[in-house]
XYZ file of C-alpha atoms in Angstrom:
745
model
C 68.187 -67.612 15.126
C 69.627 -67.953 11.642
C 71.386 -64.774 10.632
C 70.782 -65.539 7.054
C 66.974 -65.413 7.722
C 67.271 -61.900 9.128
C 69.317 -60.515 6.189
C 68.071 -62.542 3.291
C 65.881 -59.747 1.833
C 68.297 -56.880 2.643
C 70.510 -55.015 0.168
C 74.320 -55.193 0.767
C 74.443 -51.832 2.858
C 71.393 -52.773 4.908
C 72.819 -56.098 5.668
C 76.240 -54.560 6.710
C 74.464 -52.237 9.078
C 72.546 -55.149 10.745
C 75.640 -57.318 11.130
C 77.799 -54.631 12.612
C 77.404 -55.108 16.439
C 80.349 -53.759 18.186
C 81.625 -50.194 18.547
C 80.185 -46.996 17.104
C 78.266 -47.089 13.762
C 76.851 -44.087 11.774
C 74.113 -45.273 9.276
C 73.484 -42.450 6.834
C 70.025 -43.489 5.671
C 68.693 -41.585 2.587
C 64.928 -40.916 2.278
C 63.069 -44.209 1.667
C 66.066 -46.289 2.005
C 64.533 -48.740 4.516
C 65.981 -47.487 7.830
C 63.175 -48.737 10.137
C 63.825 -52.235 8.616
C 67.538 -51.965 9.417
C 66.902 -50.847 13.077
C 64.473 -53.670 13.775
C 66.520 -56.266 12.028
C 69.465 -55.216 13.978
C 67.697 -55.605 17.344
C 66.412 -59.010 16.281
C 69.915 -59.965 15.163
C 71.374 -58.849 18.575
C 68.808 -60.925 20.415
C 68.198 -63.831 18.255
C 71.866 -64.549 16.961
C 74.287 -62.795 19.159
C 72.526 -63.776 22.302
C 72.194 -60.241 23.754
C 69.558 -60.230 26.479
C 66.781 -57.920 25.311
C 67.062 -55.761 28.546
C 70.548 -54.775 27.428
C 69.140 -52.992 24.313
C 67.819 -49.338 24.302
C 66.255 -47.988 21.139
C 65.156 -44.274 21.013
C 63.215 -42.394 18.550
C 61.279 -39.234 18.444
C 57.445 -40.325 18.165
C 55.425 -42.963 19.984
C 54.161 -44.073 16.586
C 57.613 -44.767 15.401
C 58.516 -46.646 18.628
C 55.341 -48.795 18.405
C 56.263 -49.795 14.885
C 59.640 -50.871 15.992
C 58.158 -52.971 18.635
C 55.559 -54.603 16.244
C 58.302 -55.590 13.641
C 60.694 -56.881 16.201
C 57.960 -58.955 17.776
C 56.997 -60.335 14.387
C 60.634 -61.365 13.781
C 61.073 -63.011 17.102
C 57.767 -64.459 17.346
C 56.704 -62.595 20.606
C 53.456 -60.590 20.430
C 53.242 -59.336 24.033
C 53.687 -55.553 23.735
C 53.540 -54.850 27.305
C 56.615 -53.147 28.752
C 58.287 -55.834 30.965
C 60.953 -53.391 32.291
C 59.820 -50.792 34.917
C 63.191 -50.394 36.760
C 66.801 -51.186 36.056
C 67.181 -53.329 39.030
C 63.859 -55.006 40.122
C 62.791 -56.494 36.867
C 65.866 -58.622 35.880
C 64.511 -61.878 37.115
C 61.135 -61.228 35.643
C 62.791 -60.541 32.358
C 64.944 -63.600 32.416
C 62.038 -65.870 33.038
C 59.744 -64.363 30.433
C 61.891 -65.390 27.560
C 64.037 -63.588 25.091
C 62.068 -61.295 22.639
C 60.608 -57.868 22.297
C 59.250 -57.973 25.921
C 62.530 -56.639 27.574
C 63.772 -54.160 24.905
C 63.366 -50.613 25.839
C 61.864 -48.905 22.810
C 60.671 -45.359 23.325
C 61.000 -41.804 22.681
C 63.821 -39.545 24.411
C 61.006 -37.957 26.648
C 59.216 -41.258 27.578
C 62.687 -42.789 28.449
C 63.507 -39.909 30.677
C 60.075 -39.992 32.279
C 60.628 -43.650 33.479
C 64.149 -42.907 34.659
C 63.054 -39.763 36.735
C 59.944 -41.646 38.274
C 62.433 -44.149 39.666
C 65.485 -41.937 40.554
C 64.261 -38.298 40.335
C 64.239 -37.981 44.199
C 68.032 -37.741 44.019
C 67.517 -34.387 42.334
C 64.562 -33.399 44.700
C 61.843 -34.506 42.187
C 58.882 -36.240 43.616
C 57.798 -39.490 41.871
C 54.354 -38.053 41.427
C 55.601 -35.085 39.252
C 53.234 -33.922 36.439
C 54.209 -33.040 32.941
C 53.229 -29.418 31.764
C 52.247 -29.150 28.213
C 52.451 -26.063 26.103
C 49.247 -24.615 27.346
C 50.167 -25.306 31.050
C 53.548 -23.525 30.365
C 51.876 -20.562 28.788
C 49.502 -20.241 31.754
C 52.261 -20.315 34.233
C 54.381 -17.837 32.267
C 51.496 -15.388 32.229
C 51.354 -15.783 36.028
C 55.112 -14.875 36.137
C 54.566 -11.811 34.033
C 51.754 -10.562 36.270
C 54.013 -11.204 39.240
C 56.570 -9.050 37.888
C 54.102 -6.428 36.604
C 55.024 -6.965 33.096
C 52.425 -6.839 30.276
C 52.040 -9.286 27.477
C 52.364 -6.330 24.983
C 55.845 -5.523 26.105
C 56.854 -9.204 26.549
C 55.346 -12.095 24.445
C 54.973 -15.033 26.855
C 55.496 -17.424 24.015
C 58.684 -15.848 22.975
C 59.968 -15.991 26.582
C 59.170 -19.726 26.658
C 60.848 -20.275 23.456
C 64.174 -18.566 24.841
C 63.769 -20.729 28.090
C 63.408 -23.861 25.955
C 66.460 -23.047 23.861
C 68.372 -22.502 27.157
C 67.302 -25.831 28.617
C 68.107 -27.547 25.415
C 71.548 -26.220 25.889
C 71.626 -27.500 29.578
C 71.565 -23.947 30.947
C 69.965 -23.467 34.304
C 68.131 -20.290 35.222
C 71.355 -19.180 37.159
C 73.634 -20.083 34.414
C 71.476 -18.413 31.917
C 71.478 -15.143 34.052
C 75.420 -15.074 34.219
C 75.434 -15.187 30.346
C 72.777 -12.695 29.750
C 74.341 -9.659 27.851
C 71.520 -7.449 26.825
C 68.220 -6.140 28.284
C 66.021 -8.818 26.651
C 68.198 -11.737 28.005
C 68.235 -10.143 31.467
C 64.427 -9.778 31.549
C 64.161 -13.491 30.308
C 66.679 -14.649 33.062
C 64.408 -13.256 35.770
C 61.352 -14.798 34.227
C 63.175 -18.167 33.764
C 64.154 -18.189 37.400
C 60.612 -17.430 38.639
C 59.193 -19.862 36.054
C 61.460 -22.630 37.338
C 60.822 -21.931 40.965
C 57.098 -22.068 40.414
C 57.445 -25.326 38.342
C 59.356 -26.852 41.278
C 56.716 -25.675 43.762
C 53.976 -27.156 41.670
C 55.886 -30.471 41.467
C 55.759 -30.178 37.740
C 58.353 -30.533 34.867
C 58.067 -29.217 31.355
C 59.240 -31.248 28.284
C 62.703 -29.790 28.288
C 63.129 -30.510 32.017
C 62.515 -34.235 31.240
C 65.803 -34.144 29.129
C 67.709 -31.746 31.336
C 66.903 -33.397 34.625
C 68.110 -36.757 33.425
C 71.281 -35.518 32.247
C 71.905 -33.732 35.541
C 70.920 -36.945 37.417
C 73.612 -38.805 35.408
C 76.160 -36.164 35.808
C 75.747 -35.884 39.545
C 75.014 -39.385 40.498
C 77.460 -41.607 38.708
C 76.238 -44.669 40.511
C 72.801 -44.076 38.747
C 74.390 -43.519 35.424
C 76.682 -46.651 35.811
C 73.546 -48.734 36.515
C 71.932 -47.650 33.209
C 75.122 -47.999 31.308
C 75.444 -51.473 32.444
C 71.790 -52.068 31.683
C 71.881 -50.652 28.148
C 74.931 -52.096 26.626
C 73.540 -51.569 23.006
C 71.946 -48.268 22.167
C 70.303 -47.367 18.844
C 69.132 -43.909 18.070
C 66.754 -43.060 15.139
C 66.614 -39.718 13.406
C 69.902 -38.568 14.915
C 70.065 -35.569 12.750
C 67.159 -34.104 14.887
C 68.789 -34.409 18.325
C 69.567 -31.294 20.218
C 72.444 -30.774 22.704
C 70.618 -32.258 25.587
C 69.691 -35.323 23.683
C 73.301 -35.578 22.402
C 74.588 -35.295 25.877
C 72.126 -37.971 27.305
C 73.203 -40.501 24.602
C 76.859 -39.740 25.024
C 76.675 -40.327 28.750
C 74.857 -43.642 28.261
C 77.044 -45.005 25.554
C 80.543 -43.981 27.004
C 81.080 -47.071 28.892
C 80.670 -49.873 26.302
C 80.595 -47.845 23.042
C 78.022 -49.853 21.155
C 76.206 -46.897 19.846
C 74.397 -47.127 16.376
C 72.901 -43.773 15.269
C 70.735 -43.640 12.108
C 69.851 -40.499 10.464
C 70.018 -38.304 7.381
C 71.740 -34.846 7.450
C 69.680 -33.955 4.331
C 66.657 -34.307 6.476
C 67.584 -32.159 9.297
C 64.802 -29.486 9.502
C 64.224 -28.731 13.198
C 67.033 -26.189 13.980
C 64.271 -23.790 15.121
C 63.608 -25.969 17.921
C 67.099 -26.726 18.950
C 68.313 -29.639 16.704
C 71.918 -29.397 16.078
C 73.031 -30.605 12.594
C 76.640 -30.853 13.825
C 75.765 -33.893 15.912
C 75.574 -35.992 12.879
C 78.207 -34.125 10.853
C 80.693 -34.542 13.700
C 79.954 -38.050 14.741
C 83.160 -39.359 13.202
C 85.221 -36.731 15.098
C 83.319 -37.600 18.406
C 83.667 -41.301 17.971
C 87.134 -42.164 16.478
C 87.280 -45.280 14.525
C 83.501 -45.558 13.954
C 82.039 -47.199 10.982
C 80.044 -45.229 8.367
C 77.514 -46.878 6.123
C 75.637 -45.061 3.454
C 72.266 -46.342 2.555
C 71.515 -44.843 -0.800
C 69.041 -47.185 -2.493
C 65.618 -45.661 -2.380
C 62.555 -47.985 -2.439
C 59.908 -45.281 -2.286
C 60.038 -42.924 -5.275
C 60.474 -42.951 -8.970
C 63.691 -42.073 -10.635
C 62.571 -38.559 -11.831
C 61.447 -37.693 -8.281
C 64.743 -38.631 -6.775
C 66.545 -36.746 -9.556
C 64.605 -33.657 -8.787
C 65.024 -33.732 -5.042
C 68.665 -34.605 -5.352
C 69.312 -31.707 -7.640
C 67.853 -29.459 -5.011
C 69.750 -30.719 -1.855
C 72.946 -31.081 -3.725
C 73.223 -27.115 -3.561
C 73.807 -27.372 0.190
C 77.420 -27.183 1.474
C 76.818 -28.542 5.144
C 76.240 -32.167 4.197
C 77.838 -35.420 4.196
C 76.891 -36.284 0.674
C 74.783 -39.030 -0.746
C 73.339 -39.844 -4.241
C 70.069 -41.595 -3.929
C 69.262 -44.210 -6.731
C 66.309 -46.625 -7.196
C 65.372 -49.639 -9.326
C 61.783 -48.189 -9.346
C 60.322 -46.951 -12.779
C 61.458 -43.698 -14.515
C 57.965 -42.338 -13.713
C 56.230 -39.194 -14.625
C 57.962 -35.792 -14.807
C 57.639 -33.541 -11.864
C 54.960 -30.884 -12.837
C 55.412 -27.188 -11.948
C 52.240 -25.156 -12.211
C 52.708 -21.373 -12.391
C 49.440 -20.166 -11.079
C 48.034 -16.751 -11.475
C 47.322 -16.152 -7.663
C 46.682 -18.342 -4.595
C 43.045 -19.009 -5.635
C 44.142 -20.374 -9.123
C 46.863 -22.518 -7.268
C 44.295 -23.863 -4.967
C 41.845 -24.844 -7.760
C 44.781 -26.426 -9.607
C 45.421 -28.729 -6.608
C 41.722 -29.567 -6.316
C 41.288 -30.175 -10.101
C 44.493 -32.443 -10.267
C 43.225 -34.590 -7.377
C 39.691 -34.869 -8.805
C 40.758 -35.813 -12.218
C 43.418 -38.349 -11.009
C 40.814 -40.026 -8.760
C 38.427 -40.147 -11.635
C 40.949 -41.578 -14.137
C 42.903 -44.028 -12.256
C 40.757 -45.121 -9.454
C 43.081 -43.918 -6.726
C 41.645 -42.948 -3.319
C 41.578 -39.481 -1.803
C 43.991 -40.757 0.991
C 46.659 -41.267 -1.696
C 46.946 -37.542 -1.904
C 48.764 -34.984 0.324
C 49.154 -31.112 -0.079
C 52.155 -29.681 1.752
C 52.699 -25.971 2.522
C 55.315 -23.896 4.339
C 53.019 -22.085 6.891
C 49.652 -22.999 8.284
C 48.066 -19.666 7.079
C 48.345 -21.049 3.465
C 45.743 -23.839 4.108
C 42.592 -21.597 4.177
C 42.293 -21.149 0.474
C 43.099 -24.781 -0.173
C 40.426 -25.826 2.063
C 37.888 -23.617 0.467
C 38.816 -25.129 -2.986
C 38.569 -28.653 -1.679
C 35.232 -28.014 0.017
C 33.880 -26.482 -3.216
C 34.991 -29.539 -5.206
C 33.375 -31.831 -2.555
C 36.706 -33.492 -1.744
C 37.203 -34.838 1.750
C 40.246 -33.634 3.530
C 41.884 -33.798 6.987
C 44.357 -31.227 8.491
C 47.176 -32.701 10.521
C 48.539 -30.429 13.161
C 45.225 -28.672 13.724
C 43.467 -28.728 17.019
C 44.295 -32.306 18.283
C 42.101 -34.433 20.517
C 44.045 -33.810 23.716
C 43.984 -30.075 23.111
C 40.291 -29.620 23.080
C 38.845 -27.771 25.921
C 36.734 -30.473 27.522
C 39.604 -32.921 27.271
C 41.950 -30.488 28.898
C 39.455 -29.820 31.724
C 39.125 -33.569 32.398
C 42.977 -34.013 32.389
C 43.091 -31.236 34.954
C 41.004 -33.158 37.278
C 43.078 -36.308 36.794
C 46.479 -34.415 37.317
C 45.019 -32.795 40.456
C 44.163 -36.240 41.651
C 47.846 -37.295 41.129
C 49.467 -34.175 42.388
C 47.820 -31.934 44.991
C 50.378 -29.208 44.526
C 49.362 -28.602 40.830
C 47.686 -25.189 41.039
C 47.628 -24.631 37.313
C 45.293 -27.677 36.974
C 43.414 -26.487 39.928
C 42.650 -23.142 38.425
C 41.522 -24.888 35.168
C 39.069 -27.260 36.791
C 37.724 -25.224 39.735
C 35.099 -23.695 37.387
C 34.639 -26.542 34.929
C 31.737 -26.680 35.406
C 30.984 -23.230 37.155
C 31.318 -23.097 40.773
C 31.196 -19.481 41.431
C 34.876 -19.254 42.583
C 36.203 -16.116 40.854
C 39.595 -14.919 40.221
C 39.702 -13.028 43.587
C 38.909 -16.062 45.476
C 41.413 -18.015 43.538
C 44.111 -15.545 44.106
C 43.260 -15.552 47.864
C 43.714 -19.423 47.870
C 46.911 -19.138 46.119
C 48.132 -16.565 48.789
C 47.149 -18.961 51.590
C 49.161 -21.818 49.941
C 52.247 -19.316 49.574
C 52.051 -17.950 53.109
C 51.608 -21.357 54.680
C 54.124 -22.938 52.353
C 51.694 -25.589 51.488
C 49.943 -26.945 48.340
C 46.883 -25.553 46.811
C 45.121 -28.667 47.923
C 45.875 -27.951 51.628
C 45.008 -24.291 51.167
C 41.497 -25.124 49.836
C 41.058 -27.463 52.745
C 42.030 -24.737 55.141
C 39.672 -22.322 53.621
C 36.719 -24.741 54.025
C 37.727 -25.510 57.602
C 38.112 -21.941 58.560
C 34.949 -20.826 56.430
C 36.822 -18.226 54.513
C 34.493 -18.524 51.519
C 31.000 -17.540 51.095
C 28.092 -20.035 51.431
C 27.869 -20.982 47.823
C 31.637 -21.180 47.444
C 31.875 -23.164 50.668
C 29.358 -25.803 49.536
C 31.006 -26.001 46.004
C 34.503 -26.413 47.467
C 33.440 -29.023 49.878
C 31.987 -31.120 47.150
C 35.092 -30.734 44.845
C 37.519 -31.679 47.705
C 35.329 -34.606 48.588
C 35.322 -35.791 45.035
C 39.049 -35.431 44.397
C 39.780 -36.898 47.761
C 37.702 -39.996 47.184
C 39.056 -40.494 43.617
C 42.657 -40.179 44.876
C 41.910 -42.957 47.427
C 40.349 -45.076 44.784
C 43.016 -44.607 42.262
C 45.233 -47.305 43.740
C 42.640 -49.977 43.240
C 39.893 -48.847 40.786
C 40.587 -49.153 36.917
C 41.331 -45.843 35.252
C 38.296 -45.903 32.892
C 36.039 -46.159 35.992
C 37.838 -43.189 37.664
C 37.303 -41.032 34.533
C 33.667 -41.936 34.337
C 33.077 -41.047 37.981
C 34.884 -37.718 37.535
C 32.846 -36.972 34.426
C 29.528 -37.684 36.238
C 30.075 -36.466 39.766
C 31.824 -33.231 38.787
C 28.669 -32.088 37.082
C 30.546 -31.635 33.799
C 28.405 -34.230 32.005
C 25.181 -32.576 33.277
C 26.224 -29.020 32.348
C 26.815 -30.232 28.734
C 23.539 -32.208 28.611
C 21.528 -29.235 29.660
C 22.983 -27.201 26.819
C 21.258 -29.363 24.135
C 23.409 -28.149 21.274
C 25.354 -30.204 18.704
C 28.469 -28.606 20.082
C 27.804 -29.746 23.527
C 26.990 -33.189 22.383
C 30.186 -33.357 20.605
C 32.083 -32.487 23.599
C 30.291 -35.022 25.586
C 31.285 -37.715 23.100
C 34.849 -36.578 23.307
C 34.683 -37.109 27.089
C 33.445 -40.559 26.404
C 36.197 -41.123 24.046
C 38.585 -40.368 26.854
C 37.169 -43.499 28.719
C 37.795 -45.533 25.502
C 41.565 -44.103 25.416
C 41.997 -45.112 29.150
C 40.602 -48.627 28.248
C 43.037 -48.986 25.504
C 45.790 -47.935 27.775
C 44.947 -50.395 30.425
C 44.928 -53.130 27.877
C 48.467 -52.204 26.683
C 49.737 -51.616 30.212
C 48.471 -53.986 32.651
C 50.545 -52.548 35.489
C 50.093 -48.849 34.495
C 48.377 -46.579 36.990
C 46.869 -43.098 36.694
C 50.154 -41.299 36.700
C 51.435 -43.511 33.881
C 48.268 -42.812 31.802
C 48.864 -39.108 32.288
C 52.472 -39.571 31.122
C 51.307 -41.353 27.923
C 48.793 -38.516 27.192
C 51.446 -35.790 27.730
C 54.011 -37.403 25.447
C 51.558 -37.667 22.448
C 52.701 -35.780 19.346
C 50.881 -34.726 16.167
C 52.081 -37.736 14.136
C 50.957 -40.176 16.908
C 47.344 -39.029 16.388
C 47.736 -39.142 12.579
C 45.928 -42.063 11.121
C 46.230 -42.629 7.423
C 43.930 -44.411 5.049
C 40.727 -42.365 6.196
C 39.505 -41.732 2.705
C 40.527 -38.067 2.796
C 43.233 -35.826 1.173
C 46.018 -34.835 3.853
C 46.874 -31.268 4.339
C 49.948 -30.395 6.424
C 52.960 -28.190 6.749
C 56.265 -29.529 5.276
C 57.516 -29.917 8.863
C 54.806 -32.234 9.887
C 55.169 -34.367 6.625
C 58.521 -35.645 7.652
C 58.484 -39.455 8.067
C 55.222 -39.849 5.880
C 54.775 -40.998 2.404
C 51.953 -40.645 -0.358
C 51.428 -41.786 -3.867
C 50.885 -38.224 -5.005
C 52.247 -35.034 -3.199
C 51.462 -31.393 -4.182
C 53.648 -28.740 -2.705
C 52.350 -25.179 -2.924
C 53.673 -21.706 -2.438
C 57.065 -22.148 -3.932
C 57.962 -18.446 -4.063
C 60.745 -16.330 -2.661
C 59.751 -15.107 0.751
C 57.158 -17.996 1.058
C 59.429 -21.031 0.540
C 62.266 -20.360 1.310
C 60.671 -18.245 3.944
C 61.679 -14.589 4.225
C 63.068 -14.900 7.673
C 65.436 -17.570 6.574
C 66.849 -15.794 3.463
C 69.581 -13.586 5.158
C 71.100 -16.365 6.958
C 73.018 -19.206 4.943
C 72.399 -21.818 7.570
C 68.722 -21.015 7.634
C 68.433 -21.082 3.889
C 70.129 -24.401 3.805
C 67.602 -25.872 6.270
C 64.852 -24.420 3.974
C 66.434 -26.365 1.132
C 66.419 -29.507 3.326
C 62.824 -29.016 4.049
C 61.996 -28.845 0.238
C 64.029 -32.103 -0.184
C 62.027 -33.705 2.657
C 58.729 -32.608 1.023
C 59.651 -33.802 -2.439
C 60.848 -37.306 -1.188
C 57.450 -37.998 0.512
C 56.154 -38.724 -3.064
C 56.142 -42.217 -4.343
C 54.783 -41.905 -7.843
C 53.753 -38.384 -8.695
C 55.027 -35.069 -7.532
C 53.218 -31.564 -8.263
C 54.858 -28.257 -7.554
C 52.984 -24.783 -7.560
C 53.907 -21.146 -7.316
C 51.767 -18.148 -7.691
C 52.560 -15.024 -9.602
C 50.930 -12.926 -7.000
C 49.554 -14.004 -3.629
C 47.322 -12.546 -1.054
C 48.561 -13.597 2.398
C 48.227 -11.893 5.909
C 46.065 -9.390 4.304
C 48.517 -8.217 1.937
C 48.965 -8.739 -1.882
C 52.500 -9.484 -2.951
C 54.284 -10.240 -6.258
C 56.943 -12.909 -5.666
C 59.499 -14.546 -7.775
C 59.406 -18.293 -8.131
C 61.418 -20.032 -5.532
C 65.119 -20.542 -6.209
C 64.611 -24.233 -5.345
C 62.544 -24.624 -8.730
C 65.841 -23.546 -10.559
C 67.889 -26.083 -8.889
C 65.673 -28.998 -10.218
C 67.239 -30.540 -13.332
C 65.377 -29.361 -16.313
C 65.026 -32.656 -17.902
C 62.710 -34.085 -15.066
C 60.513 -30.918 -14.917
C 57.421 -30.122 -16.942
C 55.996 -26.576 -16.643
C 52.396 -25.735 -16.989
C 50.642 -22.416 -17.026
C 46.915 -21.369 -16.641
C 46.747 -20.697 -20.435
C 48.606 -23.730 -21.586
C 47.524 -27.343 -21.482
C 51.187 -28.098 -20.831
C 54.567 -27.180 -22.238
C 57.193 -29.467 -23.665
C 59.687 -28.584 -21.015
C 61.106 -25.710 -18.976
C 63.285 -23.078 -20.357
C 66.795 -23.034 -19.105
C 65.842 -21.083 -15.874
C 62.438 -20.943 -14.119
C 63.292 -17.987 -12.284
C 64.338 -16.109 -15.435
C 61.045 -16.931 -17.007
C 59.314 -14.333 -14.864
C 62.082 -11.831 -14.210
C 61.898 -8.775 -16.487
C 64.737 -7.559 -18.517
C 67.438 -5.639 -16.428
C 66.016 -2.318 -17.490
C 62.586 -2.960 -15.814
C 61.666 -0.428 -13.409
C 63.471 -0.722 -9.971
C 60.250 -0.687 -8.007
C 59.158 -3.782 -9.925
C 61.990 -5.722 -8.357
C 60.889 -4.839 -4.808
C 59.126 -8.335 -4.053
C 59.118 -10.113 -0.644
C 62.331 -11.928 -0.348
C 64.335 -9.508 -2.521
C 67.645 -8.187 -0.954
C 68.087 -4.362 -0.886
C 70.536 -1.929 0.450
C 69.774 1.246 2.545
C 72.263 4.045 3.053
C 71.761 3.958 6.946
C 70.527 0.432 7.823
C 72.677 -1.644 5.475
C 71.455 -4.776 3.726
C 68.109 -6.202 4.317
C 65.428 -8.534 2.974
C 61.987 -7.243 1.918
C 59.055 -8.960 3.964
C 55.991 -7.109 2.868
C 55.040 -4.816 -0.015
C 51.907 -2.608 0.121
C 50.408 0.225 -1.922
C 51.560 1.340 -5.465
C 53.067 4.325 -7.175
C 54.108 7.153 -4.872
C 52.386 5.298 -1.996
C 54.497 2.100 -2.352
C 55.727 0.978 0.982
C 57.865 -2.007 1.965
C 58.697 -3.665 5.285
C 62.430 -4.555 5.322
C 64.185 -6.790 7.860
C 67.672 -5.374 8.330
C 70.444 -7.539 10.103
C 71.096 -4.951 12.772
C 68.201 -2.650 12.716
C 65.389 -5.164 12.712
C 62.057 -4.379 10.828
C 61.544 -1.093 9.165
C 58.636 0.269 7.096
C 59.972 2.385 4.329
C 58.381 4.750 1.856
C 60.100 3.714 -1.471
C 59.810 6.994 -2.934
C 62.107 8.613 -0.214
C 64.127 5.531 1.061
C 67.036 5.608 -1.463
C 67.098 1.893 -1.824
C 69.399 -0.072 -4.095
C 69.535 -3.639 -5.212
C 71.963 -5.445 -2.929
């Protein structure tokens, strides 16, 4: 392939990144700078010009949607349209790949988790992991953790199972086993977590299940303990590309470091200004320290933006420039100057929502744009309710991304439980979900008896159920129901090797009695649930078309690894509502960001910690740079949220936007000529204002006993005024202002 053809429409920095093929490379790709184009052109250049066999290339990203887009673009460049994965193992497929022709067929493009699944399916036995393992999602993990709490006689009131799972997840991201975590535990909460972590992991192992964090941790352990397996993959993947590198956690960092350590041809693409996932383990230092970790690496800054107008870029750049922990970039564009950024200072959350609805309605009427050209971003999901009401009243169609996803619906999770028990007879969590879906009269006491049988006999829940039937340990009704269930699962398990997955699903829906039970309800809700089950058949058909050799276990893997953005489909004729975190990677002609107030955005919990505050600022930058042509910002003078009415100052981020690109509007003004020198000072009262009027959520105060803290809530008035303050050492305290002796910090 002619190299000129690959880079002919690239700018100099993009072309430089494509043509660099040897040694470590850090591409700092600013928002809208064309990073996907660079990654795909680089793959095409390696294969088509440098003669690199496609199976020697690994490209890793964070969503299936991004991976699919990469595959499609490379296929277009190389002229190959077969999207079926030609590589199922690092050894057995070489001949097949070499005879299939060079192209996208052999390139391994996937997410971190899907890559690890494929490795563990092949080599997990070296760690005692069976090839038939199932992947537990958030709901499965929560169910299992609740079992662990009950087993240790702990209540959910004293220990939040989600909080425990979050701590365990952070430990796994740091590659700490339950035993290693226990050694490091230095307070009562960590000691309790360590005991639960140990039991949780033991039960996962017994169920032949892995959670998402296990996929990464186990693969790293595999490579560390079995150098011959690592060497095989190092020799296989001689060229490694990682997208969104700023979002990697320690386990992902370690995985990539191990794979790339032999040949050193590692290209990472990312933007330190878009690192917004610290709360789930992402380590910004992975990208900030890349040059230290890879001496002699090449650094390329891609600063030309192809998405946004000049005024939007100036505004976003002004905000993120206030961060210290960054590499530093100045985005520029040849796009039009564009309209000023509009800031609307709403009276309250209702006025803010009505402004959003009116703006969208008038724009659609005036310029002929579609509703799907608009998106509304907010910091927390709780802010969406009043926005939804305003859009409904205005008859504006909308869709919420990150709400209840298809695969999280009850009937779908029930059906998946059937399929998972077919694949893995030891999966007692799935058994407990399906055994009474539909109702079979097998209650909690009987289920506990079956689990005890499995534990005492050191067998699977499947074998325990079989024993209960053979020894007639159940009552007559339960006996008949269990016999029918075991017969169904056993027959489907036998058929799964030869019968197409859509047919297996249809058989389970029909023979289980699930479809009949829904049909008898004769309600619109039941009809919708039945249609969802039928849609699962369609999903299985589409999977079979994409994966000719994929079996039931592979189908379940693909479902387990789906993310919010994978299910998001743009262009549906509706306004998109989503959190700022979910918006990353998307773009819209017009973006509205609401709730720009101290304590809301930036979030109150982030304000005492400079690192957290910088992440909030990056989140603001991400939201602003999703806009192509128009950007609207809104803050409310007062807001009712979580049942409380608060009076908040405008977000500090508004004061960081260059004044010459910002246009301020008020409810009583059609528009103002421009902002005063400080947006925040516009609503601050003089220094002689009563001190109590400064006690807004997000304000920093000092208490004589507890020290410095940040106000989270304000309730009451006059002598009954109370505030909830989060102190660094003392936690949350509810204080009566009249007696608390508070001072401005």
